[in-house]
Coordinates of C-alpha atoms in Angstrom, one line a residue:
X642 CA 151.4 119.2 65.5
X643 CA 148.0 120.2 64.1
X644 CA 145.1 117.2 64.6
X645 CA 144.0 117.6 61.2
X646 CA 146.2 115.7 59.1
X647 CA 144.1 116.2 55.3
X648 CA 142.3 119.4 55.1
X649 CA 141.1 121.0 51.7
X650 CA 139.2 124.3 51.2
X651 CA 137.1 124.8 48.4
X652 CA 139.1 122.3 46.1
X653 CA 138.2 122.5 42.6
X654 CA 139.9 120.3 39.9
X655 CA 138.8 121.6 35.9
X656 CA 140.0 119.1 33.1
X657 CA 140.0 121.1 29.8
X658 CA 139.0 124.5 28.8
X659 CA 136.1 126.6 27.4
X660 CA 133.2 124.3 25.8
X661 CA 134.3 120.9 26.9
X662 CA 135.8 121.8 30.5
X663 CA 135.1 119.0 32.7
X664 CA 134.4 120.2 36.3
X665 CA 135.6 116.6 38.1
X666 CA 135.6 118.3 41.6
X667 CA 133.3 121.0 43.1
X668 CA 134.3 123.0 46.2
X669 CA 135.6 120.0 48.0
X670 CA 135.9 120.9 51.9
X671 CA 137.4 117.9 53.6
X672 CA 138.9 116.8 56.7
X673 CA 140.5 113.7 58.1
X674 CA 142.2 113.5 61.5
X675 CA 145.5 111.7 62.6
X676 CA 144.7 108.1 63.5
X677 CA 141.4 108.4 61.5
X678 CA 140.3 105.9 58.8
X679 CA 138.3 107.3 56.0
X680 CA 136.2 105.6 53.6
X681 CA 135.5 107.1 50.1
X682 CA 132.8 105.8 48.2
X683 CA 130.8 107.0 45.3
X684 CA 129.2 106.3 41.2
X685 CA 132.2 106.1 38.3
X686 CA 132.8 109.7 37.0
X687 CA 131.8 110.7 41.1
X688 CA 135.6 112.5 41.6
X689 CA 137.1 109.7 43.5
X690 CA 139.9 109.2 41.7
X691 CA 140.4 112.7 40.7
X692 CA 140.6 113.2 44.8
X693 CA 142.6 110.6 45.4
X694 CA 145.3 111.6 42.8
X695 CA 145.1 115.4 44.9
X696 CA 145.1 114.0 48.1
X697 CA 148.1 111.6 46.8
X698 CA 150.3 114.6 45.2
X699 CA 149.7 113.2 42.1
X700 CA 148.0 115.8 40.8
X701 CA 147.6 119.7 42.1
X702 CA 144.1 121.5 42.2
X703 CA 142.7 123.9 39.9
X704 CA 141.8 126.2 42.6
X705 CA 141.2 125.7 46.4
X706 CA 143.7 125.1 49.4
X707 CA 145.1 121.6 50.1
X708 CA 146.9 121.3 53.6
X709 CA 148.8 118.2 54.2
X710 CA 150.3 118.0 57.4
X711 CA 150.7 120.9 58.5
X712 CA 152.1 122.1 54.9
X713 CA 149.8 123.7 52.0
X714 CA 150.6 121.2 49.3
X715 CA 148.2 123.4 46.4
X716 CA 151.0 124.9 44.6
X717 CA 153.8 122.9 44.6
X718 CA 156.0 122.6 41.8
X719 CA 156.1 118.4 40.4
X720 CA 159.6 117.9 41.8
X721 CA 157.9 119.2 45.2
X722 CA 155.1 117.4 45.2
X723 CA 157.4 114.2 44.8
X724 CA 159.7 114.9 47.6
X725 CA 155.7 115.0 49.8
X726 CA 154.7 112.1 48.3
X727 CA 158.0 110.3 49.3
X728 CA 158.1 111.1 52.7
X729 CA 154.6 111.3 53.5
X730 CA 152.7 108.7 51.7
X731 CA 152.3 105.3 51.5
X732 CA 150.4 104.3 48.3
X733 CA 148.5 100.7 48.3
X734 CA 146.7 100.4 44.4
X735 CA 144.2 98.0 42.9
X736 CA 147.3 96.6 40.6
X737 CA 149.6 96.7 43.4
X738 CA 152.3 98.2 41.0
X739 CA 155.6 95.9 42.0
X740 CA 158.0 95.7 39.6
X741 CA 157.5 92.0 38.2
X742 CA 161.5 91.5 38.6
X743 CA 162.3 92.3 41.4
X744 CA 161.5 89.7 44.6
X745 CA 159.4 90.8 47.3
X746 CA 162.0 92.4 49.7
X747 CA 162.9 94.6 46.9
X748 CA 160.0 96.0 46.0
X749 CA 159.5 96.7 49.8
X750 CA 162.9 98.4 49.7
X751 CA 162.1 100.9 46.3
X752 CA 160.9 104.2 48.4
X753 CA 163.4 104.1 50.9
X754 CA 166.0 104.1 47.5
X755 CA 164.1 107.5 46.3
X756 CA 164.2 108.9 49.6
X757 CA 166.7 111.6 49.9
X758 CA 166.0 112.0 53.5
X759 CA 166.8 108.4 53.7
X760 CA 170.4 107.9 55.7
X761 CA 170.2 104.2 56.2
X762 CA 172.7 101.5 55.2
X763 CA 171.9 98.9 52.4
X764 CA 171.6 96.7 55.4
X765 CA 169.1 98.6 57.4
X766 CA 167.0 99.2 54.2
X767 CA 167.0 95.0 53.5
X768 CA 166.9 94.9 57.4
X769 CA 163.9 97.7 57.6
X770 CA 162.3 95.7 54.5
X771 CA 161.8 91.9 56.4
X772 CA 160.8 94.1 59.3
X773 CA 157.5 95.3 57.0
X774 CA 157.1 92.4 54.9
X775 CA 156.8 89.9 58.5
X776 CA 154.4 92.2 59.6
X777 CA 152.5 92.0 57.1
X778 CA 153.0 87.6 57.3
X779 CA 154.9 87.6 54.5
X780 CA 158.1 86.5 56.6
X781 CA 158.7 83.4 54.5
X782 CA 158.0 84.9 50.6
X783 CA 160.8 87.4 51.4
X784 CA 162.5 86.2 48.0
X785 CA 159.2 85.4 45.7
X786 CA 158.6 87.4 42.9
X787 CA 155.3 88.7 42.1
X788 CA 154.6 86.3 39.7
X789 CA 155.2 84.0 42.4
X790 CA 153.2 85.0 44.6
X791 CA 149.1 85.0 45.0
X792 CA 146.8 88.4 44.4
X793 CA 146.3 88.7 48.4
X794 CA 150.3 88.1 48.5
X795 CA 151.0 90.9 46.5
X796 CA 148.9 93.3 47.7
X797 CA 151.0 92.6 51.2
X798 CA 154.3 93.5 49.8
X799 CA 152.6 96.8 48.2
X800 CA 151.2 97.3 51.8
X801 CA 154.8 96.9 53.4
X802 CA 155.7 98.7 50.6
X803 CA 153.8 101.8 51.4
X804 CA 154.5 101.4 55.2
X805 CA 158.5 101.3 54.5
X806 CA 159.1 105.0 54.8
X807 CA 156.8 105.2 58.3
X808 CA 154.4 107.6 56.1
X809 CA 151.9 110.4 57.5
X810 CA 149.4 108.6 55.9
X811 CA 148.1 105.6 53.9
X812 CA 146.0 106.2 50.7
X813 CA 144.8 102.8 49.4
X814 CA 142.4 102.9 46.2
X815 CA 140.4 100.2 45.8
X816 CA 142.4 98.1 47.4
X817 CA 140.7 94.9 46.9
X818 CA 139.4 95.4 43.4
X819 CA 141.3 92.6 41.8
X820 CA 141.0 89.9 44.5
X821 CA 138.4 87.1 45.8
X822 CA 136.3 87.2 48.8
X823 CA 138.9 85.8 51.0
X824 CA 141.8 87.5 50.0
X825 CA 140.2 91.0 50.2
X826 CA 138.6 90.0 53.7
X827 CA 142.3 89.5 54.5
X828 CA 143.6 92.8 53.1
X829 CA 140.7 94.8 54.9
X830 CA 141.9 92.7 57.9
X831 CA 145.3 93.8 57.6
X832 CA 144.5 97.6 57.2
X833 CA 142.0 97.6 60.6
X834 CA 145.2 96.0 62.3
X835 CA 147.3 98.8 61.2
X836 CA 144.4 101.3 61.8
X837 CA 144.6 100.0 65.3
X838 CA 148.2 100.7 65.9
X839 CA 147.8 104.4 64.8
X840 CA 147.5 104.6 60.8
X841 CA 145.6 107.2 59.3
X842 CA 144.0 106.0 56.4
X843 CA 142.0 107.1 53.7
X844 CA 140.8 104.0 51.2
X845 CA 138.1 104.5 48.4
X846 CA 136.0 101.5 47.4
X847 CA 133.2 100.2 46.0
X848 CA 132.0 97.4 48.7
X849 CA 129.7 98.8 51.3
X850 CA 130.7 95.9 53.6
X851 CA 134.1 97.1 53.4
X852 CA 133.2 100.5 53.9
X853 CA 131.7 99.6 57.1
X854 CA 135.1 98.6 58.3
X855 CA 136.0 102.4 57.9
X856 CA 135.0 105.3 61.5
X857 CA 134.2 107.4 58.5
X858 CA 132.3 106.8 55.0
X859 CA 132.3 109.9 52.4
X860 CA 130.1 109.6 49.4
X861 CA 131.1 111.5 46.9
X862 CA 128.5 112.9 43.3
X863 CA 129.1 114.8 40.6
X864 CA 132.1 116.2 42.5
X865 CA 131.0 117.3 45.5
X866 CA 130.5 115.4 49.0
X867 CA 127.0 114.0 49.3
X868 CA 126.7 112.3 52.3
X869 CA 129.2 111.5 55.2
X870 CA 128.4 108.5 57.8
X871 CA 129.6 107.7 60.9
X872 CA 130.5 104.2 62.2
X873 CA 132.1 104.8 65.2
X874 CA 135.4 104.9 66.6
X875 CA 137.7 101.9 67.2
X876 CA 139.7 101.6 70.2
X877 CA 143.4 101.3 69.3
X878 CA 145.9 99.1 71.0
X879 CA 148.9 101.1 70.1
X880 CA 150.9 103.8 67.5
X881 CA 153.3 101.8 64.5

């Protein structure tokens, strides 16, 4: 098992062709170790989301090396990249992205449905699925649905959500875009305690003061890394 868990080489993502290419990355050389928690920060039109969509699977480089876990990840067919994405990463969004009728317990239960390594009962999955949503204190709203439930609430389920298939790694982008002080304090709360039992996680945002919370802060321009900042390492109290 290699330390490096993310490790591009000369990344390089083109949108269009000819006169009105767009180059949205530039020769992007990053690393992030197992247990590490990254911050990504940087302007609008920076490549954050363009890098987070790579880094995700969502999206495949134009040229440059992309090794996740061990595996190169650059060339991948779609199907491929889905089957990585499944078993590998845990997605948290801005719009948390549960399906409005389904309650809480079944949104948390989706990826281990579309996981074709998956050889649990419909039991264990429901079983598994209390298991995340209580530790993320969501114990008692096991039957809400999101409309029920408050901004910080659902980003919880999409937290227990991500965490349901024990992913190699948590991507959260801008995690607490569309909540209020407290709520996001909460959230950012929430990720340094699963930091602390062994995450890795990568989150891009736009708060400095959440950024902090980060060992790590990337600033990305015009493509390319900028800047990187250190803030330390946090002792952890355990692996998830």
């Amino acid at each position: 098992m290699t330390e490096q868990l993310i490790e591009t080489t000369n990344l390089t993502k083109v949108y269009g062709t000819g006169s009105v290419a767009v180059q949205a990355l530039r020769n992007v050389n990053l690393q992030v170790k197992r247990g590490e928690f990254v911050a990504i920060m940087g302007p609008s039109g920076s490549g954050k989301s363009t890098l987070m969509n790579i880094l995700g699977c969502l999206d495949r480089p134009t040229s440059g090396t992309y090794v996740l876990d061990g595996e190169d990840v650059s060339h991948l067919s779609r199907n491929e990249l889905a089957r990585v994405r499944n078993r590998k990463i845990g997605f948290v969004f801005q719009s948390y992205n549960l399906l409005p009728r389904l309650t809480a317990v079944k949104n948390v239960m989706l990826p281990l449905l579309y996981n074709s390594h998956n050889h649990l009962s419909d039991k264990e999955c429901y079983e598994r699925a209390v298991a995340a949503l209580e530790a993320v204190g969501l114990g008692d709203r096991l039957h809400h649905r999101p409309n029920e439930l408050s901004g910080g609430q659902q980003q919880r389920v999409a937290i227990a959500r991500a965490l349901i298939n024990n992913p190699s790694i948590i991507l959260a982008d801008e995690p607490t875009g569309n909540l209020d002080t407290q709520a996001s304090e909460e959230i950012v709360a929430l990720l340094h305690q699963l930091h602390d039992q062994g995450a890795t996680i990568v989150m891009v945002t736009h708060e400095p003061g959440f950024a902090d919370h980060a060992e790590r802060v990337i600033h990305l321009l015009d493509g390319q890394i900028a800047a990187e900042k250190l803030n330390g390492t946090r002792k952890r109290r355990g692996k998830i």
